[in-house]
């Protein structure tokens, strides 16, 4: 059994434990490489079927390739695909791109503040409303491939997330089973110990729990597994002839590609092994993160 086999078995075990202990369970799918590997593992864990909904928060600023990929896989895999949005903020134009368009001379500091506030509305708030059922959920009709209003308004109490400890500093503070309070707020200092594969899965009523099956995976592990399993991924991860590609996917206006000529999975694995990216943070192209930006969002309920 090699290292990828061990990681796969651990993740499958975590997924099955989550399904056993949480009646109202869902999985967040960002459409990125990590959560797509997690989706693949879920299909393995449950013999080709995913027995819980997949939730995607659509900010309306995702690149078109991402949305097309989401809907293609959801339809092909017959997934319970649920999409949430902060419709009020979008209709009011209360977003960073709209405000920057109205004030293009905005300072860098103000841009960072506006980006973080926009993420709070379009990501954290939208995610909270979708998980708790206080916002409108749209569910794919697998007969037509179209999205319709989901009549299910019950909250999800167990939420599976594709966070990796090596990706970003705040994620290294997570546990496999990580409790939040009733408002989804994350107390970093109040996390249960996890030793020898003993996980706390019984929490007080009203506790919202995030489950992290990929916590011990690395970026290289993810790409090696994608190669081994031949998992389909978004074309944005690969150089299309411009000498650039996206290393981490987010909203179009707030992300930039990295310089890279990697045109396929093998190229990316070679690039990672070479150390060419060792001094480049994986999420460095995600401009909204900023200094402690992602941790603040995560403390307030984001992924």
Tab-separated table of C-alpha atoms in Angstrom:
chain	number	residue	atom	x	y	z
A	1	UNK	CA	0.000	0.000	0.000
A	2	UNK	CA	1.527	3.325	-1.058
A	3	UNK	CA	1.043	6.783	0.456
A	4	UNK	CA	-1.869	7.669	-1.836
A	5	UNK	CA	-3.648	4.457	-0.823
A	6	UNK	CA	-3.233	5.375	2.844
A	7	UNK	CA	-4.583	8.890	2.284
A	8	UNK	CA	-7.499	7.510	0.288
A	9	UNK	CA	-8.410	5.003	2.988
A	10	UNK	CA	-8.270	7.666	5.716
A	11	UNK	CA	-10.481	10.027	3.720
A	12	UNK	CA	-12.992	7.287	2.904
A	13	UNK	CA	-13.119	6.406	6.602
A	14	UNK	CA	-13.787	10.038	7.564
A	15	UNK	CA	-16.541	10.318	4.960
A	16	UNK	CA	-18.248	7.175	6.198
A	17	UNK	CA	-17.958	8.301	9.822
A	18	UNK	CA	-19.562	11.612	8.899
A	19	UNK	CA	-22.416	9.854	7.116
A	20	UNK	CA	-22.944	7.580	10.109
A	21	UNK	CA	-23.077	10.364	12.702
A	22	UNK	CA	-24.768	13.313	10.954
A	23	UNK	CA	-28.316	12.965	9.696
A	24	UNK	CA	-28.315	16.347	7.935
A	25	UNK	CA	-25.074	16.169	5.971
A	26	UNK	CA	-23.857	17.992	2.871
A	27	UNK	CA	-20.584	18.494	1.008
A	28	UNK	CA	-19.284	21.866	-0.169
A	29	UNK	CA	-18.056	21.794	-3.753
A	30	UNK	CA	-16.034	24.811	-4.866
A	31	UNK	CA	-15.381	23.190	-8.285
A	32	UNK	CA	-11.636	23.336	-7.553
A	33	UNK	CA	-9.179	20.437	-7.629
A	34	UNK	CA	-9.384	19.642	-3.898
A	35	UNK	CA	-13.151	19.477	-3.548
A	36	UNK	CA	-13.361	17.565	-6.828
A	37	UNK	CA	-10.952	14.956	-5.437
A	38	UNK	CA	-13.173	14.885	-2.336
A	39	UNK	CA	-16.214	14.285	-4.555
A	40	UNK	CA	-14.352	11.430	-6.238
A	41	UNK	CA	-13.525	9.937	-2.840
A	42	UNK	CA	-17.173	10.222	-1.771
A	43	UNK	CA	-18.248	8.279	-4.851
A	44	UNK	CA	-15.688	5.613	-3.909
A	45	UNK	CA	-16.809	5.570	-0.276
A	46	UNK	CA	-20.436	4.980	-1.253
A	47	UNK	CA	-19.927	2.758	-4.295
A	48	UNK	CA	-20.552	5.287	-7.035
A	49	UNK	CA	-23.394	7.104	-5.289
A	50	UNK	CA	-23.121	10.297	-3.224
A	51	UNK	CA	-25.846	9.991	-0.547
A	52	UNK	CA	-25.915	13.671	0.466
A	53	UNK	CA	-26.307	17.007	-1.360
A	54	UNK	CA	-23.394	18.925	-2.836
A	55	UNK	CA	-23.566	22.646	-2.083
A	56	UNK	CA	-21.978	25.338	-4.225
A	57	UNK	CA	-22.042	29.037	-3.374
A	58	UNK	CA	-22.264	30.942	-6.649
A	59	UNK	CA	-20.994	34.501	-6.278
A	60	UNK	CA	-21.940	35.132	-9.950
A	61	UNK	CA	-18.293	36.043	-10.553
A	62	UNK	CA	-16.938	32.542	-11.127
A	63	UNK	CA	-15.332	32.021	-14.518
A	64	UNK	CA	-17.717	30.451	-17.063
A	65	UNK	CA	-15.550	27.326	-17.405
A	66	UNK	CA	-16.095	26.592	-13.706
A	67	UNK	CA	-19.894	26.732	-13.886
A	68	UNK	CA	-20.016	24.667	-17.082
A	69	UNK	CA	-17.774	22.044	-15.454
A	70	UNK	CA	-19.956	22.000	-12.301
A	71	UNK	CA	-23.166	21.387	-14.192
A	72	UNK	CA	-21.635	18.822	-16.539
A	73	UNK	CA	-20.332	16.645	-13.681
A	74	UNK	CA	-23.457	17.118	-11.565
A	75	UNK	CA	-25.621	15.900	-14.447
A	76	UNK	CA	-23.312	13.023	-15.419
A	77	UNK	CA	-22.805	11.807	-11.832
A	78	UNK	CA	-26.490	12.338	-10.910
A	79	UNK	CA	-25.569	14.499	-7.933
A	80	UNK	CA	-27.963	16.227	-5.553
A	81	UNK	CA	-26.616	19.618	-6.686
A	82	UNK	CA	-27.686	22.585	-4.553
A	83	UNK	CA	-26.646	26.170	-5.345
A	84	UNK	CA	-26.965	29.209	-3.074
A	85	UNK	CA	-26.473	32.934	-3.706
A	86	UNK	CA	-26.760	36.220	-1.865
A	87	UNK	CA	-29.364	37.466	-4.320
A	88	UNK	CA	-30.059	40.649	-2.350
A	89	UNK	CA	-26.423	41.808	-2.451
A	90	UNK	CA	-26.129	41.005	-6.156
A	91	UNK	CA	-29.328	42.836	-7.057
A	92	UNK	CA	-28.238	45.847	-4.993
A	93	UNK	CA	-24.834	45.923	-6.700
A	94	UNK	CA	-23.233	45.565	-3.284
A	95	UNK	CA	-20.112	43.865	-4.649
A	96	UNK	CA	-16.447	44.768	-5.084
A	97	UNK	CA	-16.414	44.743	-8.909
A	98	UNK	CA	-19.431	47.066	-9.107
A	99	UNK	CA	-17.996	49.469	-6.542
A	100	UNK	CA	-14.567	49.459	-8.196
A	101	UNK	CA	-16.232	50.234	-11.517
A	102	UNK	CA	-17.892	53.262	-9.938
A	103	UNK	CA	-14.682	54.362	-8.213
A	104	UNK	CA	-11.668	53.173	-10.277
A	105	UNK	CA	-9.300	55.438	-8.332
A	106	UNK	CA	-9.907	53.441	-5.149
A	107	UNK	CA	-6.696	52.974	-3.113
A	108	UNK	CA	-5.146	49.533	-2.669
A	109	UNK	CA	-6.070	49.546	1.013
A	110	UNK	CA	-9.689	50.379	0.241
A	111	UNK	CA	-9.748	47.753	-2.513
A	112	UNK	CA	-8.605	45.121	-0.022
A	113	UNK	CA	-11.282	46.188	2.457
A	114	UNK	CA	-13.941	46.130	-0.264
A	115	UNK	CA	-12.808	42.688	-1.454
A	116	UNK	CA	-13.010	41.260	2.062
A	117	UNK	CA	-16.450	42.818	2.617
A	118	UNK	CA	-17.620	41.446	-0.745
A	119	UNK	CA	-16.421	37.954	0.193
A	120	UNK	CA	-18.287	38.304	3.466
A	121	UNK	CA	-21.543	39.009	1.635
A	122	UNK	CA	-21.238	36.774	-1.425
A	123	UNK	CA	-19.459	33.859	0.256
A	124	UNK	CA	-19.828	33.746	4.057
A	125	UNK	CA	-23.347	35.199	4.249
A	126	UNK	CA	-24.543	33.242	1.223
A	127	UNK	CA	-23.042	30.034	2.581
A	128	UNK	CA	-24.622	30.541	6.013
A	129	UNK	CA	-28.062	31.215	4.516
A	130	UNK	CA	-27.756	28.173	2.258
A	131	UNK	CA	-26.621	25.843	5.030
A	132	UNK	CA	-29.254	27.033	7.495
A	133	UNK	CA	-32.061	27.105	4.957
A	134	UNK	CA	-32.807	30.794	5.521
A	135	UNK	CA	-31.881	31.635	1.934
A	136	UNK	CA	-33.224	30.245	-1.319
A	137	UNK	CA	-31.632	26.993	-2.388
A	138	UNK	CA	-31.660	26.051	-6.061
A	139	UNK	CA	-31.453	22.336	-6.859
A	140	UNK	CA	-30.626	20.771	-10.215
A	141	UNK	CA	-33.490	18.819	-11.765
A	142	UNK	CA	-31.694	15.715	-13.021
A	143	UNK	CA	-34.385	15.092	-15.628
A	144	UNK	CA	-33.857	18.450	-17.326
A	145	UNK	CA	-30.476	19.710	-16.083
A	146	UNK	CA	-32.155	22.964	-15.016
A	147	UNK	CA	-32.153	24.526	-11.545
A	148	UNK	CA	-35.374	24.856	-9.588
A	149	UNK	CA	-36.215	26.189	-6.123
A	150	UNK	CA	-35.447	23.495	-3.543
A	151	UNK	CA	-38.395	22.950	-1.159
A	152	UNK	CA	-36.024	21.540	1.490
A	153	UNK	CA	-35.364	24.316	4.031
A	154	UNK	CA	-33.991	22.201	6.889
A	155	UNK	CA	-30.468	23.172	8.045
A	156	UNK	CA	-27.404	21.049	7.384
A	157	UNK	CA	-25.577	20.322	10.650
A	158	UNK	CA	-22.645	18.380	9.213
A	159	UNK	CA	-20.718	20.013	6.369
A	160	UNK	CA	-17.911	18.242	4.505
A	161	UNK	CA	-15.192	20.626	3.271
A	162	UNK	CA	-12.125	20.092	1.065
A	163	UNK	CA	-9.653	22.063	3.206
A	164	UNK	CA	-6.008	20.956	3.335
A	165	UNK	CA	-3.716	21.853	6.229
A	166	UNK	CA	-0.792	22.777	3.932
A	167	UNK	CA	-2.761	25.131	1.670
A	168	UNK	CA	-3.015	28.158	3.953
A	169	UNK	CA	-2.126	29.032	7.550
A	170	UNK	CA	-5.619	29.099	9.061
A	171	UNK	CA	-6.431	25.678	7.625
A	172	UNK	CA	-3.529	24.102	9.513
A	173	UNK	CA	-5.462	24.864	12.718
A	174	UNK	CA	-8.403	22.676	11.741
A	175	UNK	CA	-9.451	19.226	12.979
A	176	UNK	CA	-11.042	16.406	10.999
A	177	UNK	CA	-14.275	17.123	12.891
A	178	UNK	CA	-14.309	20.845	13.690
A	179	UNK	CA	-17.211	22.403	15.648
A	180	UNK	CA	-18.721	25.838	14.995
A	181	UNK	CA	-21.328	27.599	17.078
A	182	UNK	CA	-24.954	28.125	16.036
A	183	UNK	CA	-23.882	31.136	13.948
A	184	UNK	CA	-21.113	29.112	12.224
A	185	UNK	CA	-18.401	31.100	14.029
A	186	UNK	CA	-15.138	29.225	14.480
A	187	UNK	CA	-13.281	29.396	17.789
A	188	UNK	CA	-9.774	28.353	16.742
A	189	UNK	CA	-8.700	27.747	20.339
A	190	UNK	CA	-11.650	25.498	21.158
A	191	UNK	CA	-10.999	22.500	18.929
A	192	UNK	CA	-11.215	18.912	20.220
A	193	UNK	CA	-7.986	16.881	20.363
A	194	UNK	CA	-7.682	14.093	17.787
A	195	UNK	CA	-5.200	11.322	18.576
A	196	UNK	CA	-4.741	7.849	17.118
A	197	UNK	CA	-7.715	8.180	14.751
A	198	UNK	CA	-10.075	8.844	17.638
A	199	UNK	CA	-12.478	11.574	16.552
A	200	UNK	CA	-15.113	13.434	18.532
A	201	UNK	CA	-18.391	13.130	16.620
A	202	UNK	CA	-20.925	13.712	19.409
A	203	UNK	CA	-21.579	17.409	19.896
A	204	UNK	CA	-24.182	19.435	21.772
A	205	UNK	CA	-27.477	20.096	19.951
A	206	UNK	CA	-27.226	23.106	17.659
A	207	UNK	CA	-23.506	22.631	17.033
A	208	UNK	CA	-22.545	23.030	13.414
A	209	UNK	CA	-19.641	20.723	12.478
A	210	UNK	CA	-17.229	20.977	9.554
A	211	UNK	CA	-15.650	17.709	8.404
A	212	UNK	CA	-12.275	17.753	6.623
A	213	UNK	CA	-11.398	14.456	4.853
A	214	UNK	CA	-8.425	15.982	2.991
A	215	UNK	CA	-6.699	17.592	5.951
A	216	UNK	CA	-3.448	15.605	5.607
A	217	UNK	CA	-3.223	15.750	1.823
A	218	UNK	CA	-0.715	18.044	0.103
A	219	UNK	CA	-1.034	19.878	-3.198
A	220	UNK	CA	1.291	17.308	-4.766
A	221	UNK	CA	-0.778	14.432	-3.346
A	222	UNK	CA	-3.900	15.943	-4.916
A	223	UNK	CA	-2.359	16.129	-8.376
A	224	UNK	CA	-0.794	12.662	-8.097
A	225	UNK	CA	-4.201	11.274	-7.160
A	226	UNK	CA	-5.873	13.146	-10.034
A	227	UNK	CA	-3.363	11.496	-12.368
A	228	UNK	CA	-3.789	8.020	-10.892
A	229	UNK	CA	-7.579	8.145	-10.906
A	230	UNK	CA	-7.854	10.165	-14.153
A	231	UNK	CA	-10.175	12.676	-12.495
A	232	UNK	CA	-11.544	15.367	-14.832
A	233	UNK	CA	-10.554	18.895	-13.800
A	234	UNK	CA	-11.251	22.442	-14.974
A	235	UNK	CA	-9.171	23.536	-17.969
A	236	UNK	CA	-8.193	26.743	-16.132
A	237	UNK	CA	-5.552	24.797	-14.217
A	238	UNK	CA	-3.507	24.333	-17.392
A	239	UNK	CA	-1.528	26.666	-19.652
A	240	UNK	CA	-3.598	27.296	-22.783
A	241	UNK	CA	-0.668	28.804	-24.667
A	242	UNK	CA	-0.331	32.062	-22.730
A	243	UNK	CA	2.437	30.893	-20.385
A	244	UNK	CA	0.069	31.239	-17.417
A	245	UNK	CA	-2.422	29.080	-15.553
A	246	UNK	CA	-4.529	29.226	-12.414
A	247	UNK	CA	-3.150	27.387	-9.416
A	248	UNK	CA	-6.166	28.073	-7.193
A	249	UNK	CA	-9.654	28.998	-8.433
A	250	UNK	CA	-11.873	31.772	-7.106
A	251	UNK	CA	-13.880	34.715	-8.439
A	252	UNK	CA	-12.699	36.094	-11.771
A	253	UNK	CA	-12.156	39.751	-10.740
A	254	UNK	CA	-10.178	38.782	-7.619
A	255	UNK	CA	-7.749	36.172	-8.875
A	256	UNK	CA	-4.707	36.174	-11.097
A	257	UNK	CA	-2.931	33.300	-12.861
A	258	UNK	CA	0.641	32.299	-12.164
A	259	UNK	CA	3.445	32.128	-14.711
A	260	UNK	CA	3.615	28.497	-15.722
A	261	UNK	CA	3.806	26.460	-18.911
A	262	UNK	CA	2.273	23.333	-17.366
A	263	UNK	CA	-0.203	22.090	-19.948
A	264	UNK	CA	-1.366	18.869	-18.278
A	265	UNK	CA	-1.375	16.943	-15.004
A	266	UNK	CA	2.066	15.425	-15.595
A	267	UNK	CA	3.535	18.883	-16.177
A	268	UNK	CA	2.032	20.194	-12.932
A	269	UNK	CA	3.401	17.248	-10.941
A	270	UNK	CA	6.859	17.815	-12.444
A	271	UNK	CA	6.624	21.536	-11.682
A	272	UNK	CA	5.679	20.916	-8.050
A	273	UNK	CA	8.427	18.334	-7.570
A	274	UNK	CA	11.016	20.657	-9.100
A	275	UNK	CA	10.526	23.220	-6.334
A	276	UNK	CA	9.810	25.984	-8.854
A	277	UNK	CA	6.789	27.048	-6.797
A	278	UNK	CA	8.222	26.503	-3.328
A	279	UNK	CA	8.367	30.238	-2.589
A	280	UNK	CA	4.971	30.983	-4.121
A	281	UNK	CA	1.951	30.539	-1.841
A	282	UNK	CA	-0.674	28.307	-3.398
A	283	UNK	CA	-3.379	30.944	-2.894
A	284	UNK	CA	-1.172	33.911	-3.776
A	285	UNK	CA	-3.341	34.605	-6.801
A	286	UNK	CA	-6.447	34.914	-4.623
A	287	UNK	CA	-6.279	38.661	-4.030
A	288	UNK	CA	-9.093	38.694	-1.483
A	289	UNK	CA	-7.109	36.645	1.049
A	290	UNK	CA	-4.704	39.460	1.935
A	291	UNK	CA	-3.093	39.492	5.356
A	292	UNK	CA	-5.203	37.215	7.570
A	293	UNK	CA	-8.103	37.746	5.137
A	294	UNK	CA	-9.048	34.101	4.718
A	295	UNK	CA	-8.748	33.347	8.423
A	296	UNK	CA	-11.157	36.184	9.243
A	297	UNK	CA	-13.619	34.830	6.686
A	298	UNK	CA	-13.256	31.318	8.062
A	299	UNK	CA	-13.789	32.476	11.641
A	300	UNK	CA	-17.087	33.965	10.448
A	301	UNK	CA	-18.261	30.805	8.748
A	302	UNK	CA	-16.616	30.582	5.327
A	303	UNK	CA	-14.908	27.419	4.038
